[in-house]
Coordinates of C-alpha atoms and ligand atoms in Angstrom, one line a residue:
X1 CA 90.5 34.6 303.3
X2 CA 91.9 33.4 306.2
X3 CA 95.3 31.4 305.0
X4 CA 94.8 28.9 307.2
X5 CA 91.3 27.3 305.8
X6 CA 88.5 28.3 303.0
X7 CA 85.1 26.9 305.2
X8 CA 83.5 25.5 302.0
X9 CA 80.2 25.9 301.0
X10 CA 79.5 28.6 303.6
X11 CA 76.5 30.0 302.9
X12 CA 75.1 25.9 301.6
X13 CA 75.6 25.5 305.9
X14 CA 75.1 28.6 307.0
X15 CA 71.5 28.1 305.3
X16 CA 70.7 24.6 305.6
X17 CA 71.7 24.7 309.3
X18 CA 68.6 26.6 309.7
X19 CA 70.2 28.9 313.3
X20 CA 67.5 30.0 316.0
X21 CA 67.6 32.1 318.3
X22 CA 69.2 30.5 321.5
X23 CA 69.5 27.5 320.1
X24 CA 72.4 24.8 320.4
X25 CA 75.0 24.6 317.9
X26 CA 78.3 21.8 317.5
X27 CA 81.3 23.0 315.2
X28 CA 82.3 18.8 315.0
X29 CA 85.2 19.9 312.6
X30 CA 86.9 23.9 313.7
X31 CA 89.7 23.7 311.8
X32 CA 89.8 27.2 311.8
X33 CA 87.3 28.5 312.3
X34 CA 85.7 29.7 309.5
X35 CA 82.8 28.1 309.2
X36 CA 82.5 28.6 313.8
X37 CA 82.2 33.2 312.4
X38 CA 80.1 31.9 308.9
X39 CA 76.7 30.4 312.0
X40 CA 77.8 33.2 314.3
X41 CA 77.7 36.3 313.1
X42 CA 75.1 34.6 310.1
X43 CA 72.9 34.3 314.5
X44 CA 74.9 36.0 317.3
X45 CA 72.2 34.7 319.5
X46 CA 72.7 30.6 319.2
X47 CA 75.2 29.0 321.8
X48 CA 77.8 27.5 319.8
X49 CA 80.7 24.0 320.7
X50 CA 83.1 23.9 318.6
X51 CA 85.9 20.9 318.6
X52 CA 88.8 20.0 317.1
X53 CA 91.9 17.6 317.9
X54 CA 94.4 19.9 316.8
X55 CA 95.8 22.7 318.7
X56 CA 97.6 24.4 315.6
X57 CA 93.5 24.9 314.7
X58 CA 92.6 25.8 318.4
X59 CA 95.2 28.3 318.8
X60 CA 94.1 29.7 315.1
X61 CA 90.7 29.6 315.3
X62 CA 90.5 30.9 319.5
X63 CA 92.7 34.0 317.9
X64 CA 89.5 34.6 314.9
X65 CA 86.6 33.9 317.4
X66 CA 88.2 35.5 319.9
X67 CA 85.2 38.3 320.3
X68 CA 82.3 36.0 320.1
X69 CA 80.2 33.8 322.6
X70 CA 82.0 30.7 321.8
X71 CA 82.7 27.2 323.8
X72 CA 86.3 25.1 322.5
X73 CA 87.0 22.3 322.8
X74 CA 90.0 20.5 321.8
X75 CA 89.6 16.1 321.7
X76 CA 88.2 13.7 318.7
X77 CA 84.2 14.1 317.7
X78 CA 84.1 10.8 319.1
X79 CA 83.9 12.4 322.4
X80 CA 81.0 14.5 321.2
X81 CA 78.2 12.7 323.6
X82 CA 81.1 13.5 326.7
X83 CA 82.1 16.9 325.8
X84 CA 78.4 18.4 325.6
X85 CA 77.2 16.1 329.0
X86 CA 80.2 18.6 330.8
X87 CA 78.8 21.1 329.6
X88 CA 75.3 19.9 331.0
X89 CA 74.1 20.4 327.0
X90 CA 71.3 16.6 326.3
X91 CA 69.7 17.9 323.5
X92 CA 71.3 20.7 320.1
X93 CA 69.6 22.1 317.6
X94 CA 72.1 21.5 314.3
X95 CA 75.6 19.7 314.4
X96 CA 77.4 21.0 311.0
X97 CA 81.3 18.4 310.4
X98 CA 83.1 19.1 307.7
X99 CA 85.6 16.3 307.6
X100 CA 89.1 15.9 307.1
X101 CA 92.3 17.4 306.5
X102 CA 92.5 22.0 306.7
X103 CA 94.4 23.2 303.6
X104 CA 97.2 24.2 306.1
X105 CA 97.6 21.1 307.9
X106 CA 97.8 20.0 304.1
X107 CA 100.2 22.4 303.5
X108 CA 102.3 23.0 307.0
X109 CA 105.1 21.0 305.6
X110 CA 106.6 19.3 308.9
X111 CA 103.0 17.7 309.8
X112 CA 104.0 14.8 306.9
X113 CA 100.8 14.9 305.4
X114 CA 101.9 15.8 302.1
X115 CA 103.7 13.6 299.6
X116 CA 105.6 17.5 297.9
X117 CA 106.5 18.7 301.0
X118 CA 109.8 17.1 302.3
X119 CA 109.6 15.9 306.5
X120 CA 109.5 13.6 308.8
X121 CA 106.4 10.9 308.2
X122 CA 103.5 12.6 310.7
X123 CA 100.1 12.8 310.0
X124 CA 98.4 13.1 312.9
X125 CA 95.7 15.3 313.4
X126 CA 95.9 15.4 317.0
X127 CA 100.2 15.5 317.8
X128 CA 98.9 13.8 321.9
X129 CA 98.7 11.3 319.8
X130 CA 101.2 8.2 319.7
X131 CA 100.5 6.1 316.5
X132 CA 103.0 7.8 313.1
X133 CA 103.3 7.3 310.5
X134 CA 106.2 6.2 310.5
X135 CA 104.6 3.5 312.8
X136 CA 102.5 2.5 309.7
X137 CA 104.5 2.4 307.6
X138 CA 107.7 0.4 309.5
X139 CA 106.1 -1.6 311.6
X140 CA 103.0 -2.8 309.6
X141 CA 102.6 -6.3 307.9
X142 CA 103.1 -6.7 304.0
X143 CA 99.5 -7.4 304.4
X144 CA 98.2 -4.9 306.5
X145 CA 99.9 -2.9 304.3
X146 CA 98.7 -3.9 301.7
X147 CA 95.2 -4.0 303.4
X148 CA 95.3 0.2 304.0
X149 CA 96.6 0.7 301.1
X150 CA 93.3 -0.8 299.2
X151 CA 90.9 0.3 301.5
X152 CA 91.1 3.7 302.0
X153 CA 93.7 4.3 298.9
X154 CA 91.9 1.5 296.1
X155 CA 94.9 2.0 294.5
X156 CA 95.2 -0.5 292.1
X157 CA 98.9 -0.4 293.0
X158 CA 98.2 -1.5 296.3
X159 CA 100.3 -5.3 296.9
X160 CA 103.5 -4.4 294.7
X161 CA 103.7 -0.4 296.8
X162 CA 103.2 -2.2 299.9
X163 CA 106.1 -5.4 298.8
X164 CA 108.1 -2.4 297.5
X165 CA 107.9 -0.8 301.1
X166 CA 108.7 -4.0 303.3
X167 CA 112.1 -3.8 300.6
X168 CA 112.7 -0.7 300.6
X169 CA 112.3 -0.8 305.5
X170 CA 114.9 -4.1 305.9
X171 CA 117.9 -2.5 304.5
X172 CA 117.2 1.1 306.3
X173 CA 113.7 3.0 308.3
X174 CA 111.3 4.4 306.2
X175 CA 111.7 7.7 307.6
X176 CA 110.4 10.6 305.6
X177 CA 108.0 11.3 303.1
X178 CA 110.1 11.7 300.3
X179 CA 111.1 9.0 301.0
X180 CA 107.7 7.1 300.8
X181 CA 107.4 9.4 297.6
X182 CA 110.0 7.8 295.5
X183 CA 109.5 4.0 297.3
X184 CA 105.4 4.6 295.0
X185 CA 107.4 6.2 292.3
X186 CA 110.1 3.1 292.2
X187 CA 106.7 1.0 291.1
X188 CA 104.7 2.7 289.4
X189 CA 106.9 5.7 287.4
X190 CA 107.5 8.9 287.3
X191 CA 106.1 12.0 285.9
X192 CA 102.6 10.0 284.6
X193 CA 99.3 11.1 285.9
X194 CA 98.9 7.6 287.6
X195 CA 101.6 8.5 289.5
X196 CA 101.0 11.1 291.1
X197 CA 97.7 9.3 291.9
X198 CA 98.9 6.6 293.7
X199 CA 100.6 9.2 296.0
X200 CA 97.3 11.1 296.0
X201 CA 95.9 7.6 297.0
X202 CA 98.4 6.1 299.2
X203 CA 99.0 9.0 301.8
X204 CA 95.7 9.2 301.8
X205 CA 95.3 5.7 302.7
X206 CA 98.4 6.3 305.1
X207 CA 96.2 9.6 306.9
X208 CA 92.8 7.8 307.1
X209 CA 94.5 4.5 309.3
X210 CA 96.3 7.7 311.4
X211 CA 94.0 9.1 311.8
X212 CA 91.8 6.3 312.3
X213 CA 89.4 8.6 310.2
X214 CA 86.7 5.6 309.1
X215 CA 85.9 4.5 312.7
X216 CA 85.0 7.3 314.4
X217 CA 82.6 8.5 311.7
X218 CA 79.6 6.0 312.9
X219 CA 79.0 6.0 316.2
X220 CA 79.9 9.8 316.3
X221 CA 76.7 10.1 312.8
X222 CA 74.7 7.5 315.4
X223 CA 75.4 9.6 318.5
X224 CA 74.8 13.2 316.7
X225 CA 71.3 12.0 315.8
X226 CA 70.5 11.2 318.7
X227 CA 71.7 14.4 320.4
X228 CA 69.7 16.4 318.2
X229 CA 66.3 17.9 319.1
X230 CA 62.9 17.9 316.7
X231 CA 63.8 20.2 314.1
X232 CA 67.6 20.4 314.4
X233 CA 69.8 20.0 311.6
X234 CA 72.6 17.9 310.5
X235 CA 74.9 19.4 308.0
X236 CA 77.7 16.7 306.9
X237 CA 80.6 17.1 304.2
X238 CA 82.8 14.6 303.1
X239 CA 85.8 14.7 301.1
X240 CA 85.7 11.0 299.5
X241 CA 83.2 7.5 298.8
X242 CA 84.2 5.6 301.2
X243 CA 83.0 8.5 304.1
X244 CA 80.4 9.3 301.8
X245 CA 79.6 6.0 301.9
X246 CA 78.9 5.9 306.0
X247 CA 77.4 9.6 305.4
X248 CA 74.5 7.9 303.2
X249 CA 73.8 4.5 305.3
X250 CA 73.2 6.5 308.5
X251 CA 70.6 8.6 307.3
X252 CA 69.8 5.9 306.0
X253 CA 69.1 3.7 308.5
X254 CA 68.3 6.5 310.7
X255 CA 65.9 7.7 308.1
X256 CA 63.9 4.0 307.7
X257 CA 61.5 2.3 310.7
X258 CA 61.6 -0.7 310.9
X259 CA 64.4 -2.9 310.1
X260 CA 63.2 -6.1 310.9
X261 CA 63.6 -8.7 307.5
X262 CA 60.6 -8.5 305.5
X263 CA 59.7 -12.3 306.2
X264 CA 58.7 -11.5 310.3
X265 CA 55.0 -10.7 310.4
X266 CA 55.6 -9.2 314.1
X267 CA 58.2 -6.5 313.9
X268 CA 61.0 -7.4 316.5
X269 CA 63.6 -4.9 316.0
X270 CA 62.1 -2.0 317.7
X271 CA 63.9 0.7 315.7
X272 CA 62.8 3.5 315.2
X273 CA 62.6 6.6 312.0
X274 CA 64.2 9.7 313.8
X275 CA 65.2 11.5 310.4
X276 CA 64.2 13.2 307.2
X277 CA 66.7 13.3 304.2
X278 CA 66.6 17.2 303.5
X279 CA 69.3 16.1 301.0
X280 CA 67.8 13.8 298.7
X281 CA 71.2 13.4 296.1
X282 CA 74.2 15.9 298.5
X283 CA 74.9 19.4 297.0
X284 CA 78.1 19.8 295.4
X285 CA 80.3 23.1 295.0
X286 CA 79.3 25.7 293.2
X287 CA 81.0 26.3 289.6
X288 CA 82.2 30.4 291.2
X289 CA 83.2 27.8 294.6
X290 CA 85.1 25.0 292.1
X291 CA 87.8 28.5 290.4
X292 CA 88.1 29.6 293.6
X293 CA 88.7 27.3 296.4
X294 CA 90.4 24.1 294.9
X295 CA 89.5 21.8 298.2
X296 CA 85.6 22.1 296.8
X297 CA 85.9 19.7 294.2
X298 CA 85.6 16.6 296.3
X299 CA 83.1 17.7 298.8
X300 CA 80.0 16.1 299.2
X301 CA 76.7 17.6 301.1
X302 CA 74.7 15.5 303.3
X303 CA 71.4 17.4 305.5
X304 CA 69.1 16.0 307.4
X305 CA 66.5 16.4 310.4
X306 CA 65.8 14.8 313.2
X307 CA 61.7 14.3 313.8
X308 CA 59.8 13.0 316.7
X309 CA 60.6 9.3 317.1
X310 CA 58.7 7.0 315.2
X311 CA 58.4 3.6 314.1
Ligands
SAM401 C1 88.1 20.4 307.1 S1 88.9 20.8 307.7 C2 87.4 22.2 308.9 C3 88.0 22.8 308.1 C4 86.9 24.3 308.8 N1 85.6 24.0 308.4 C5 86.9 25.8 308.4 O1 86.4 25.8 307.8 O2 88.3 26.4 308.1 C6 88.6 19.9 309.6 C7 89.4 19.9 311.1 O3 88.7 18.1 311.1 C8 89.3 18.3 312.2 N2 89.3 17.0 312.8 C9 89.4 15.9 311.5 N3 88.5 14.7 311.9 C10 88.1 14.8 314.1 C11 87.8 14.0 314.6 N4 88.5 12.7 315.4 N5 87.5 14.8 315.9 C12 88.2 16.2 315.8 N6 88.9 16.7 314.9 C13 88.5 16.3 314.1 C14 90.7 18.1 311.7 O4 91.9 18.0 312.7 C15 90.7 19.7 311.0 O5 90.9 20.6 311.3

C-alpha cells in the first residue's frame, strides 16, 4: 500500500462510479493516485482525467500511473470546466472527489500542516499560491481570525485564541507550527484531550481558509453536475461536517424540480431536476477499513446520478 496515501473506501467508489467501457471519467483529487489506479484497473477501457493542485501529488501519481492511459492535470478543480474544454471534453460519465488533504501533505513536516511537526506555517496545497498560513496568522485582524477559527474549526475558545495570537505577534512574527501550537496551549492548557482537539480544530480551520476549501466546493459541484452525461455518477467523499453539508445541499438542490416559493401559482424559476440521489444517507467505511486506515474514520461518501433534465 502506498505510503503517500492509502485510498479511502476504494471498492465502494469503484462500485458506485459504475465505470463503463469508453466512458470519460474524472478523478478531481488525484493525490497519490490510489483511486485513479483502482479505476483504471477496474476498467482499462475508460478515458480518465485526473486533477490535483499539488505538484508533489502530481509527481507521485505520475510515477504510479506511468503505464496507464490517463491525462494528469495540475490545476485547482475549480477550473474543471475550462480544463476539460481545453481537452475538448463536453460531457463526462463520472467524477470522484476525495476532499481535503492527503496523508502525505499532513505527514510531510515541511508542508506546515501539522501542529506536531515543527515547520514554517505554510499549509498551501498549491505551492504556487502566494497566501500561506503564516500570512493569515500575522496579518488577519482579531475578528477575522476569530471568524476563521469559529466557522471552520468550531472551537469554543476561538475568540480567546484569536486574542492570544494578536498579543503574541505584537512581540514577534509568528512563524512556525510549534509557535502557534504553544499559543493555543497557552489558552486551552496542555496535555488534555480538549487541548489536543483545539489544536486539531484551529489547524484545520487555518488550512481550510488558506486553501479556500469551502469556497471552491459549491461551484465545482454545480459544474460537475452540469457536465455529467445522463446516467453519469458523482461520488464525493468529505471528512468534516461543513464540507458534507455543502455536498448534501448541492445534491438536494439538483434533485429538485421547481424551487419557486409555495405561494407562487405559476413556476418562474425554470429550475430543472438534474440528479437522482443514490445514497439517501451518506455511506461510511467498514469496520475492517476503520481498523486499518485511521483516515477513513470521519469519511462520508455521497453518490448521485444524472438524469435527463426535468421540471
Ligand atoms: C484526500 S487526497 C486524495 C487522495 C487520493 N484519492 C488517493 O487515493 O491518493 C486530496 C487531494 O486533493 C487535492 N485537492 C484538494 N483540493 C483541491 C482543489 N481544490 N483542486 C485540486 N486539488 C485539490 C489535494 O492536494 C490532495 O492531494
